[in-house]
Amino acid sequence: MAIGTPTLQRVWTSLPRRFDQRTLIAWAAMLTVAFLVVIPLVVMIAATFRPAGVFPLDAGEFTLSNYTEFASGQTGFWVVFRNTVVYAGGTMALAVPMAFGMAFLTERTDVPFRSMLYTLMFVPFVTPVFATALGWVLLAGPRAGAVNEYIRLIIGSDSRDGPFNVYTMQGMIFVTALGIVPSMWLLLVSVLRNMDPTLEEAASTSGVNRWGVMRRVTAPLMLPGILAVVIYFTIAIMESFEIPLALGITAGVQVLATKIWLIITAVDEGRFSYGSAAVFGLVGVVIGVVGISLYLWLVRRSSRYTVITGKGYRPRKIRLGAWKYVALGLVGLYLFVKVLMPFSMILYASFLRFYVPPLPENLGSLPWTLENYRNLWDYRFFGRMLVNTAIVVVAAATSTMLLVTVVSWAAVRLKTPVAQTANVLTFMPLAIPGVIMTLAFFLLFIGTPLYGTLALIVIAFVARYLSYTTRLMYSAQLQIHKELEEASLVSGVAPAGTLFYINLRLLIPAFLNGWLWIITHAAKDFTTPLLLATSGTVLVANVIFSRFEGGRFTESAAVMVVLVVLLIAVVWAGRKWIGGEVKG
Amino acid sequence: MSMLSVERLEMEYQSDRGPVRAVRGVSFAVERGNFYTLLGPSGCGKTSTLRCIAGLETPTAGKITIGEEVVYDRQTRVVVPTHRRAVGMVFQSYAIWPHLTVFDNVGFPLVHGKNRVPRARVRPMVERALDLVQLGHLADRPAPALSGGQQQRVALARAIVYEPDLLLLDEPLSNLDAKLREEMRQELKDLVARLNITTLYVTHDQTEALAMSNLVAVMYEGEIVQEGSPQDVYLRPASPFTANFVGKTNLLNGAVAGGGVETAHGLITIPLPDWTKEAASVVLAFRPEAVALEASDGPIAANTIRGSVSGSSFVGETLEYVVTASEDAFKVKGDPFAPFRIGDEVDLHLPSDRVLIMPGDEATRAELAAAAQLAAAE
């Protein structure tokens, strides 16, 4: 029989039908994601055309003055840009050798206590970057830093400063490099792991010596993977906020993220100028988009090289002999400098009424107190920040994971244009720095009732953590055989019910993993709270920062200790729980 | 009154190389209580047809009726979603939910589905279904702790627990090992017969199709090339494809001559259908077991091909010979208790009622070659 033209048929079959829940779900997911990532950016771009003193969405005049100011150099862009580049470059120069060295030691050599090292390398993940910064302020602050005091004591210097000063570009680079080593190590370990050792063995049996194998086979195969990691972290550092905030403001070194924050929080002659902040934000978006495109291109390239053999994978371990204790010592030194030193200082400071360096002459008369901790129970201020933070991180983690579960389900199962659009949009926050994403939300909601509520902070977190968790759920979703869902549909359960009873239930391990990841990241984050929280919605980060800024290090330290302890407890309990879920 | 009727079904999907017409105007009907099989090689459109009936794929044209209800009709734009169709289905992968016990897997449709029953009735219904598949003792087992055969039974119990009008089986036995497959084949057949449930079965395995079905439809390139009883399909294949895909077949080229077909091995006398009056060349087809094999003795009788044994393989219940006669090689079955040796002279007697005659045109040859290749691949 005659059936219409193929085009007509396709149009007809792609039309949404009545009662088709799956189409509705896909549309809902796509619109939510679009609201989270597209609208804020559009508003930010709109803001660049508004004069000082006008909200981005208010009626009124449009102007190009933000751009002309920017181009004329009045905003100090080139200084900020140079600082940002030096900061990122210096950090990478210091961190990459450390992270690669440690990845190589833990993955490809017989360094002793490997499994313990793996566990220990995860400790820095729960510690806020800001805490490491505060720890190093207490250690290497120019005057009262403990390290400085001791050095001056030992060499008998009567100078009141130095020799180290953490409030400098070098100080920022040092502390940032310490901070990113664990994440970098984790990614480099997987680069080393994805390398098929038989490729090296094939070269060895061809008569090439070990150095030759390294140079001609191992290095070229791993290069794209390592470059991808380097680019990823360069972008992350160029747009990082916490350490430039903790150290750079005092040092007088402004980078992109802190500059934006300074513009937003500064009220210049009674007139705010969000427009010029938005122009800086646009620069950040451009850097991010270029960098992430380069990163994705390299990842594709390196995955072409990846030969995952699965079975029988046994990386040959290089025997270090007596050197293995030196290697262990180096890893130990890193953990000492990154974790032990700063955190003992923070713990020490948290029990003092006011900060006194732990010098021999002071030891008898230290102002011990439990006041800093007792204050935490004062609900009017400290207690509320804990409750607020708990509400925000749990709400953000839960809503993000529910959203990305639906998005990745739609992308994997439905494959309709709507579902694919939702999936592609979730990549965007990857290229948009956290400060700028938050800035965009700030600009979108400033002047609306939602501004100054916990809900706004939650929404901003959802947008920021969308990318990573979508990738996580997408790959988990691919593991679920589609017939498991079809069996439920055939059993008479509607698509929404199937999503809930079968899909979500089977994805629980991945769901909880992502949930924990968001909880720990959001609780440690300073960017979003500092830009979006108001006096009614203070979070832990706000309190830590305000005490720190006001020079009340000991109170700041006590809050950090509580935060770190809580995070360790949550992660520990969560891991146990997930472990139980997977088995049961 | 048929339980399932499919009319001029068309389905198209997008592949990397453009649209593919997976189903091309398929029509058939399954009577209440019948066991109907779609048989064909992979890619013939049988699974696509089944999935259209379940509502898991959307057709591009046609009409599907289950019982009294039209579940898909392009003309009136009716598309009933899967969860509202009165079908039960067993998937190739079994699709047993690993987070539930055996009991909860089977009870799932009764608890969450449109066939929801009061709490109190769930247990007896699940128990009855599990007893039917002989798994009553494993009800509290977590599903991942089951063997392949047991998972298969759970999948079956889950599909029949709410007594659907129509049971859809998508190659349910293909993941089992050979011995178990044979057992399950019999059990499945008995079970659906006892429940008197209308069944649509999809397989590429001709033995399953022939052993279990009331009716078999052989599919090739998105179309049904023959529909009939297992005997019809096997003994009287209506198309070259069926002849060569279902079972093994010997082919012999020839030309129509008075009262029979003249071949390289002499005249084969067979009844000639009307169409052969206009046909220049024809192809004769006969099954290996249609032939009577005897040691050569004296002059060649009528309808006989004389050759020599050039290969033999012992497969237990029979001996499979290759007999070479001039240029041609024929597959023949023989008595395992009275074997011939390589090189023995033998006569193949072709009873005229066991030889099939087909047009010797290009289309037939192409179909025959495709079927032989696909059959070998399966």
PDB file of C-alpha atoms in Angstrom, chain A residues 334-581:
ATOM      1  CA  TYR A 334      54.488  15.722  50.895  1.00  0.00           C
ATOM      2  CA  LEU A 335      51.801  14.489  53.260  1.00  0.00           C
ATOM      3  CA  PHE A 336      53.665  16.101  56.150  1.00  0.00           C
ATOM      4  CA  VAL A 337      53.796  19.469  54.412  1.00  0.00           C
ATOM      5  CA  LYS A 338      50.295  19.295  52.970  1.00  0.00           C
ATOM      6  CA  VAL A 339      48.331  17.755  55.803  1.00  0.00           C
ATOM      7  CA  LEU A 340      50.169  17.327  59.052  1.00  0.00           C
ATOM      8  CA  MET A 341      51.924  20.687  59.410  1.00  0.00           C
ATOM      9  CA  PRO A 342      49.053  23.000  58.511  1.00  0.00           C
ATOM     10  CA  PHE A 343      46.455  20.965  60.369  1.00  0.00           C
ATOM     11  CA  SER A 344      48.381  20.674  63.561  1.00  0.00           C
ATOM     12  CA  MET A 345      48.683  24.445  63.458  1.00  0.00           C
ATOM     13  CA  ILE A 346      44.961  24.831  62.899  1.00  0.00           C
ATOM     14  CA  LEU A 347      44.135  22.373  65.639  1.00  0.00           C
ATOM     15  CA  TYR A 348      46.576  24.117  67.966  1.00  0.00           C
ATOM     16  CA  ALA A 349      45.211  27.555  67.138  1.00  0.00           C
ATOM     17  CA  SER A 350      41.627  26.470  67.583  1.00  0.00           C
ATOM     18  CA  PHE A 351      42.235  25.964  71.322  1.00  0.00           C
ATOM     19  CA  LEU A 352      43.722  29.405  71.870  1.00  0.00           C
ATOM     20  CA  ARG A 353      41.966  32.566  72.916  1.00  0.00           C
ATOM     21  CA  PHE A 354      44.259  34.525  70.600  1.00  0.00           C
ATOM     22  CA  TYR A 355      46.981  33.287  68.334  1.00  0.00           C
ATOM     23  CA  VAL A 356      50.458  32.917  69.829  1.00  0.00           C
ATOM     24  CA  PRO A 357      53.201  31.121  67.906  1.00  0.00           C
ATOM     25  CA  PRO A 358      54.212  27.870  69.629  1.00  0.00           C
ATOM     26  CA  LEU A 359      57.650  29.117  70.641  1.00  0.00           C
ATOM     27  CA  PRO A 360      59.537  27.707  73.654  1.00  0.00           C
ATOM     28  CA  GLU A 361      59.278  30.995  75.531  1.00  0.00           C
ATOM     29  CA  ASN A 362      55.464  31.017  75.152  1.00  0.00           C
ATOM     30  CA  LEU A 363      54.785  27.419  76.013  1.00  0.00           C
ATOM     31  CA  GLY A 364      54.258  28.062  79.699  1.00  0.00           C
ATOM     32  CA  SER A 365      51.748  30.818  79.178  1.00  0.00           C
ATOM     33  CA  LEU A 366      49.582  29.797  76.244  1.00  0.00           C
ATOM     34  CA  PRO A 367      46.054  31.236  76.368  1.00  0.00           C
ATOM     35  CA  TRP A 368      44.248  27.877  76.213  1.00  0.00           C
ATOM     36  CA  THR A 369      40.493  27.991  75.862  1.00  0.00           C
ATOM     37  CA  LEU A 370      37.501  25.993  74.678  1.00  0.00           C
ATOM     38  CA  GLU A 371      35.627  29.197  73.990  1.00  0.00           C
ATOM     39  CA  ASN A 372      36.009  28.888  70.178  1.00  0.00           C
ATOM     40  CA  TYR A 373      34.186  25.568  70.219  1.00  0.00           C
ATOM     41  CA  ARG A 374      31.624  26.573  72.804  1.00  0.00           C
ATOM     42  CA  ASN A 375      30.653  29.476  70.562  1.00  0.00           C
ATOM     43  CA  LEU A 376      29.624  26.995  67.893  1.00  0.00           C
ATOM     44  CA  TRP A 377      26.601  26.068  69.950  1.00  0.00           C
ATOM     45  CA  ASP A 378      25.417  29.645  69.955  1.00  0.00           C
ATOM     46  CA  TYR A 379      22.554  29.142  67.565  1.00  0.00           C
ATOM     47  CA  ARG A 380      22.078  32.790  66.718  1.00  0.00           C
ATOM     48  CA  PHE A 381      25.194  32.754  64.667  1.00  0.00           C
ATOM     49  CA  PHE A 382      27.414  29.695  64.619  1.00  0.00           C
ATOM     50  CA  GLY A 383      24.811  27.025  65.069  1.00  0.00           C
ATOM     51  CA  ARG A 384      22.728  28.415  62.285  1.00  0.00           C
ATOM     52  CA  MET A 385      25.629  28.361  59.870  1.00  0.00           C
ATOM     53  CA  LEU A 386      26.046  24.619  60.484  1.00  0.00           C
ATOM     54  CA  VAL A 387      22.336  24.011  59.972  1.00  0.00           C
ATOM     55  CA  ASN A 388      22.311  26.223  56.880  1.00  0.00           C
ATOM     56  CA  THR A 389      25.309  24.448  55.419  1.00  0.00           C
ATOM     57  CA  ALA A 390      23.825  21.031  56.099  1.00  0.00           C
ATOM     58  CA  ILE A 391      20.521  22.038  54.479  1.00  0.00           C
ATOM     59  CA  VAL A 392      22.237  23.565  51.453  1.00  0.00           C
ATOM     60  CA  VAL A 393      24.666  20.734  50.726  1.00  0.00           C
ATOM     61  CA  VAL A 394      22.104  17.967  51.219  1.00  0.00           C
ATOM     62  CA  ALA A 395      19.499  19.783  49.116  1.00  0.00           C
ATOM     63  CA  ALA A 396      22.057  20.575  46.417  1.00  0.00           C
ATOM     64  CA  ALA A 397      23.388  17.022  46.320  1.00  0.00           C
ATOM     65  CA  THR A 398      19.937  15.439  46.228  1.00  0.00           C
ATOM     66  CA  SER A 399      18.436  17.707  43.587  1.00  0.00           C
ATOM     67  CA  THR A 400      21.545  17.580  41.408  1.00  0.00           C
ATOM     68  CA  MET A 401      21.617  13.802  41.480  1.00  0.00           C
ATOM     69  CA  LEU A 402      17.898  13.476  40.743  1.00  0.00           C
ATOM     70  CA  LEU A 403      18.235  15.856  37.810  1.00  0.00           C
ATOM     71  CA  VAL A 404      21.305  14.214  36.331  1.00  0.00           C
ATOM     72  CA  THR A 405      19.775  10.761  36.743  1.00  0.00           C
ATOM     73  CA  VAL A 406      16.853  11.845  34.593  1.00  0.00           C
ATOM     74  CA  VAL A 407      19.081  13.682  32.097  1.00  0.00           C
ATOM     75  CA  SER A 408      21.418  10.754  31.593  1.00  0.00           C
ATOM     76  CA  TRP A 409      18.514   8.313  31.424  1.00  0.00           C
ATOM     77  CA  ALA A 410      16.916  10.409  28.684  1.00  0.00           C
ATOM     78  CA  ALA A 411      20.205  10.781  26.835  1.00  0.00           C
ATOM     79  CA  VAL A 412      21.001   7.068  26.934  1.00  0.00           C
ATOM     80  CA  ARG A 413      17.517   5.642  26.375  1.00  0.00           C
ATOM     81  CA  LEU A 414      15.479   8.110  24.394  1.00  0.00           C
ATOM     82  CA  LYS A 415      18.199   9.614  22.217  1.00  0.00           C
ATOM     83  CA  THR A 416      15.664  12.191  21.022  1.00  0.00           C
ATOM     84  CA  PRO A 417      16.922  15.651  20.027  1.00  0.00           C
ATOM     85  CA  VAL A 418      15.453  17.066  23.238  1.00  0.00           C
ATOM     86  CA  ALA A 419      17.284  14.522  25.385  1.00  0.00           C
ATOM     87  CA  GLN A 420      20.539  15.016  23.509  1.00  0.00           C
ATOM     88  CA  THR A 421      20.280  18.775  23.931  1.00  0.00           C
ATOM     89  CA  ALA A 422      19.910  18.360  27.689  1.00  0.00           C
ATOM     90  CA  ASN A 423      22.966  16.146  27.766  1.00  0.00           C
ATOM     91  CA  VAL A 424      25.105  18.518  25.686  1.00  0.00           C
ATOM     92  CA  LEU A 425      24.058  21.493  27.822  1.00  0.00           C
ATOM     93  CA  THR A 426      25.372  19.753  30.937  1.00  0.00           C
ATOM     94  CA  PHE A 427      28.876  20.028  29.483  1.00  0.00           C
ATOM     95  CA  MET A 428      28.720  23.819  29.604  1.00  0.00           C
ATOM     96  CA  PRO A 429      29.430  24.398  33.313  1.00  0.00           C
ATOM     97  CA  LEU A 430      32.685  22.521  32.746  1.00  0.00           C
ATOM     98  CA  ALA A 431      33.875  25.436  30.645  1.00  0.00           C
ATOM     99  CA  ILE A 432      32.374  28.088  32.908  1.00  0.00           C
ATOM    100  CA  PRO A 433      34.445  28.837  36.003  1.00  0.00           C
ATOM    101  CA  GLY A 434      32.686  28.514  39.343  1.00  0.00           C
ATOM    102  CA  VAL A 435      33.060  32.201  40.138  1.00  0.00           C
ATOM    103  CA  ILE A 436      31.504  33.154  36.825  1.00  0.00           C
ATOM    104  CA  MET A 437      28.707  30.644  37.101  1.00  0.00           C
ATOM    105  CA  THR A 438      27.932  32.057  40.528  1.00  0.00           C
ATOM    106  CA  LEU A 439      28.306  35.595  39.235  1.00  0.00           C
ATOM    107  CA  ALA A 440      25.746  34.787  36.549  1.00  0.00           C
ATOM    108  CA  PHE A 441      23.285  33.591  39.191  1.00  0.00           C
ATOM    109  CA  PHE A 442      24.021  36.632  41.273  1.00  0.00           C
ATOM    110  CA  LEU A 443      23.202  38.862  38.307  1.00  0.00           C
ATOM    111  CA  LEU A 444      20.101  36.871  37.416  1.00  0.00           C
ATOM    112  CA  PHE A 445      18.564  37.002  40.875  1.00  0.00           C
ATOM    113  CA  ILE A 446      19.841  40.208  42.418  1.00  0.00           C
ATOM    114  CA  GLY A 447      16.814  42.329  43.123  1.00  0.00           C
ATOM    115  CA  THR A 448      14.413  39.351  43.098  1.00  0.00           C
ATOM    116  CA  PRO A 449      12.852  37.747  46.193  1.00  0.00           C
ATOM    117  CA  LEU A 450      14.983  34.656  45.674  1.00  0.00           C
ATOM    118  CA  TYR A 451      18.144  36.661  46.349  1.00  0.00           C
ATOM    119  CA  GLY A 452      19.273  36.117  49.910  1.00  0.00           C
ATOM    120  CA  THR A 453      17.622  32.702  50.277  1.00  0.00           C
ATOM    121  CA  LEU A 454      19.210  29.310  50.753  1.00  0.00           C
ATOM    122  CA  ALA A 455      17.325  28.154  47.647  1.00  0.00           C
ATOM    123  CA  LEU A 456      19.413  30.422  45.438  1.00  0.00           C
ATOM    124  CA  ILE A 457      22.628  28.974  46.852  1.00  0.00           C
ATOM    125  CA  VAL A 458      21.277  25.486  46.228  1.00  0.00           C
ATOM    126  CA  ILE A 459      20.418  26.339  42.606  1.00  0.00           C
ATOM    127  CA  ALA A 460      23.895  27.753  42.022  1.00  0.00           C
ATOM    128  CA  PHE A 461      25.486  24.598  43.422  1.00  0.00           C
ATOM    129  CA  VAL A 462      23.292  22.402  41.218  1.00  0.00           C
ATOM    130  CA  ALA A 463      24.455  24.316  38.143  1.00  0.00           C
ATOM    131  CA  ARG A 464      28.101  24.095  39.138  1.00  0.00           C
ATOM    132  CA  TYR A 465      28.162  20.363  39.875  1.00  0.00           C
ATOM    133  CA  LEU A 466      25.978  19.328  36.941  1.00  0.00           C
ATOM    134  CA  SER A 467      28.830  18.503  34.557  1.00  0.00           C
ATOM    135  CA  TYR A 468      30.830  16.101  36.640  1.00  0.00           C
ATOM    136  CA  THR A 469      27.856  14.202  38.032  1.00  0.00           C
ATOM    137  CA  THR A 470      26.189  13.880  34.626  1.00  0.00           C
ATOM    138  CA  ARG A 471      29.314  12.169  33.289  1.00  0.00           C
ATOM    139  CA  LEU A 472      29.232   9.878  36.319  1.00  0.00           C
ATOM    140  CA  MET A 473      25.564   8.942  35.904  1.00  0.00           C
ATOM    141  CA  TYR A 474      25.792   8.706  32.136  1.00  0.00           C
ATOM    142  CA  SER A 475      28.431   6.015  32.279  1.00  0.00           C
ATOM    143  CA  ALA A 476      26.535   4.237  35.063  1.00  0.00           C
ATOM    144  CA  GLN A 477      23.371   4.369  32.955  1.00  0.00           C
ATOM    145  CA  LEU A 478      25.172   2.774  30.025  1.00  0.00           C
ATOM    146  CA  GLN A 479      25.834  -0.255  32.219  1.00  0.00           C
ATOM    147  CA  ILE A 480      22.122  -0.915  32.693  1.00  0.00           C
ATOM    148  CA  HIS A 481      20.715  -3.262  30.093  1.00  0.00           C
ATOM    149  CA  LYS A 482      17.750  -1.594  28.451  1.00  0.00           C
ATOM    150  CA  GLU A 483      15.722  -4.798  28.666  1.00  0.00           C
ATOM    151  CA  LEU A 484      15.666  -4.374  32.467  1.00  0.00           C
ATOM    152  CA  GLU A 485      13.550  -1.271  31.904  1.00  0.00           C
ATOM    153  CA  GLU A 486      11.555  -2.746  29.054  1.00  0.00           C
ATOM    154  CA  ALA A 487      10.626  -5.701  31.266  1.00  0.00           C
ATOM    155  CA  SER A 488       9.078  -3.230  33.701  1.00  0.00           C
ATOM    156  CA  LEU A 489       7.151  -1.410  30.963  1.00  0.00           C
ATOM    157  CA  VAL A 490       5.812  -4.711  29.671  1.00  0.00           C
ATOM    158  CA  SER A 491       4.810  -5.577  33.245  1.00  0.00           C
ATOM    159  CA  GLY A 492       2.443  -2.642  33.052  1.00  0.00           C
ATOM    160  CA  VAL A 493       4.484  -0.032  34.928  1.00  0.00           C
ATOM    161  CA  ALA A 494       4.461   3.441  33.356  1.00  0.00           C
ATOM    162  CA  PRO A 495       7.753   5.090  32.306  1.00  0.00           C
ATOM    163  CA  ALA A 496       7.885   7.353  35.382  1.00  0.00           C
ATOM    164  CA  GLY A 497       7.350   4.372  37.672  1.00  0.00           C
ATOM    165  CA  THR A 498       9.953   2.379  35.776  1.00  0.00           C
ATOM    166  CA  LEU A 499      12.430   5.205  36.178  1.00  0.00           C
ATOM    167  CA  PHE A 500      11.776   5.183  39.901  1.00  0.00           C
ATOM    168  CA  TYR A 501      11.450   1.483  40.740  1.00  0.00           C
ATOM    169  CA  ILE A 502      14.025   0.054  38.329  1.00  0.00           C
ATOM    170  CA  ASN A 503      16.396   2.664  37.014  1.00  0.00           C
ATOM    171  CA  LEU A 504      16.977   4.813  40.051  1.00  0.00           C
ATOM    172  CA  ARG A 505      17.088   1.753  42.252  1.00  0.00           C
ATOM    173  CA  LEU A 506      19.747   0.055  40.134  1.00  0.00           C
ATOM    174  CA  LEU A 507      21.753   3.260  39.967  1.00  0.00           C
ATOM    175  CA  ILE A 508      21.857   3.768  43.725  1.00  0.00           C
ATOM    176  CA  PRO A 509      25.598   3.096  44.093  1.00  0.00           C
ATOM    177  CA  ALA A 510      26.460   5.677  41.426  1.00  0.00           C
ATOM    178  CA  PHE A 511      23.811   8.010  42.809  1.00  0.00           C
ATOM    179  CA  LEU A 512      25.311   7.881  46.312  1.00  0.00           C
ATOM    180  CA  ASN A 513      28.814   8.307  44.969  1.00  0.00           C
ATOM    181  CA  GLY A 514      27.834  11.479  43.170  1.00  0.00           C
ATOM    182  CA  TRP A 515      25.809  12.603  46.158  1.00  0.00           C
ATOM    183  CA  LEU A 516      28.803  12.291  48.476  1.00  0.00           C
ATOM    184  CA  TRP A 517      31.029  13.989  45.937  1.00  0.00           C
ATOM    185  CA  ILE A 518      28.717  17.004  45.867  1.00  0.00           C
ATOM    186  CA  ILE A 519      28.328  17.088  49.657  1.00  0.00           C
ATOM    187  CA  THR A 520      32.073  17.207  50.202  1.00  0.00           C
ATOM    188  CA  HIS A 521      32.714  19.703  47.413  1.00  0.00           C
ATOM    189  CA  ALA A 522      29.864  22.033  48.290  1.00  0.00           C
ATOM    190  CA  ALA A 523      30.705  22.040  51.996  1.00  0.00           C
ATOM    191  CA  LYS A 524      34.303  23.021  51.210  1.00  0.00           C
ATOM    192  CA  ASP A 525      33.389  25.586  48.596  1.00  0.00           C
ATOM    193  CA  PHE A 526      33.913  29.281  49.279  1.00  0.00           C
ATOM    194  CA  THR A 527      33.042  30.741  45.900  1.00  0.00           C
ATOM    195  CA  THR A 528      29.283  30.375  45.933  1.00  0.00           C
ATOM    196  CA  PRO A 529      28.690  31.280  49.606  1.00  0.00           C
ATOM    197  CA  LEU A 530      30.897  34.369  49.420  1.00  0.00           C
ATOM    198  CA  LEU A 531      29.105  35.659  46.341  1.00  0.00           C
ATOM    199  CA  LEU A 532      25.555  34.647  47.124  1.00  0.00           C
ATOM    200  CA  ALA A 533      25.065  34.319  50.880  1.00  0.00           C
ATOM    201  CA  THR A 534      23.608  37.246  52.755  1.00  0.00           C
ATOM    202  CA  SER A 535      23.401  37.900  56.479  1.00  0.00           C
ATOM    203  CA  GLY A 536      20.342  35.660  56.699  1.00  0.00           C
ATOM    204  CA  THR A 537      21.947  32.752  54.890  1.00  0.00           C
ATOM    205  CA  VAL A 538      25.471  32.476  56.255  1.00  0.00           C
ATOM    206  CA  LEU A 539      27.230  29.210  55.625  1.00  0.00           C
ATOM    207  CA  VAL A 540      30.292  27.724  57.301  1.00  0.00           C
ATOM    208  CA  ALA A 541      32.484  29.170  54.557  1.00  0.00           C
ATOM    209  CA  ASN A 542      31.221  32.680  55.271  1.00  0.00           C
ATOM    210  CA  VAL A 543      32.028  32.391  58.940  1.00  0.00           C
ATOM    211  CA  ILE A 544      35.481  30.951  58.307  1.00  0.00           C
ATOM    212  CA  PHE A 545      36.223  33.751  55.897  1.00  0.00           C
ATOM    213  CA  SER A 546      34.818  36.591  57.975  1.00  0.00           C
ATOM    214  CA  ARG A 547      36.797  35.505  61.076  1.00  0.00           C
ATOM    215  CA  PHE A 548      39.897  35.053  58.935  1.00  0.00           C
ATOM    216  CA  GLU A 549      39.468  38.450  57.302  1.00  0.00           C
ATOM    217  CA  GLY A 550      38.984  40.040  60.681  1.00  0.00           C
ATOM    218  CA  GLY A 551      42.217  38.492  61.934  1.00  0.00           C
ATOM    219  CA  ARG A 552      40.417  36.187  64.367  1.00  0.00           C
ATOM    220  CA  PHE A 553      42.362  33.135  63.229  1.00  0.00           C
ATOM    221  CA  THR A 554      41.606  31.033  66.272  1.00  0.00           C
ATOM    222  CA  GLU A 555      37.844  31.203  65.812  1.00  0.00           C
ATOM    223  CA  SER A 556      38.269  30.546  62.089  1.00  0.00           C
ATOM    224  CA  ALA A 557      40.438  27.537  62.932  1.00  0.00           C
ATOM    225  CA  ALA A 558      37.870  26.032  65.290  1.00  0.00           C
ATOM    226  CA  VAL A 559      35.157  26.200  62.603  1.00  0.00           C
ATOM    227  CA  MET A 560      37.503  24.519  60.135  1.00  0.00           C
ATOM    228  CA  VAL A 561      38.320  21.738  62.571  1.00  0.00           C
ATOM    229  CA  VAL A 562      34.599  21.060  63.008  1.00  0.00           C
ATOM    230  CA  LEU A 563      34.033  21.149  59.237  1.00  0.00           C
ATOM    231  CA  VAL A 564      36.877  18.740  58.513  1.00  0.00           C
ATOM    232  CA  VAL A 565      35.781  16.329  61.257  1.00  0.00           C
ATOM    233  CA  LEU A 566      32.198  16.374  59.980  1.00  0.00           C
ATOM    234  CA  LEU A 567      33.310  15.786  56.396  1.00  0.00           C
ATOM    235  CA  ILE A 568      35.522  12.879  57.384  1.00  0.00           C
ATOM    236  CA  ALA A 569      32.583  11.370  59.270  1.00  0.00           C
ATOM    237  CA  VAL A 570      30.208  11.850  56.325  1.00  0.00           C
ATOM    238  CA  VAL A 571      32.635  10.383  53.802  1.00  0.00           C
ATOM    239  CA  TRP A 572      33.477   7.454  56.055  1.00  0.00           C
ATOM    240  CA  ALA A 573      29.822   6.669  56.760  1.00  0.00           C
ATOM    241  CA  GLY A 574      28.907   7.180  53.120  1.00  0.00           C
ATOM    242  CA  ARG A 575      31.591   4.795  51.862  1.00  0.00           C
ATOM    243  CA  LYS A 576      30.431   2.142  54.297  1.00  0.00           C
ATOM    244  CA  TRP A 577      26.863   2.662  53.233  1.00  0.00           C
ATOM    245  CA  ILE A 578      27.647   2.434  49.528  1.00  0.00           C
ATOM    246  CA  GLY A 579      29.720  -0.662  50.202  1.00  0.00           C
ATOM    247  CA  GLY A 580      26.724  -2.253  51.915  1.00  0.00           C
ATOM    248  CA  GLU A 581      24.368  -1.207  49.100  1.00  0.00           C
TER     249      GLU A 581
END
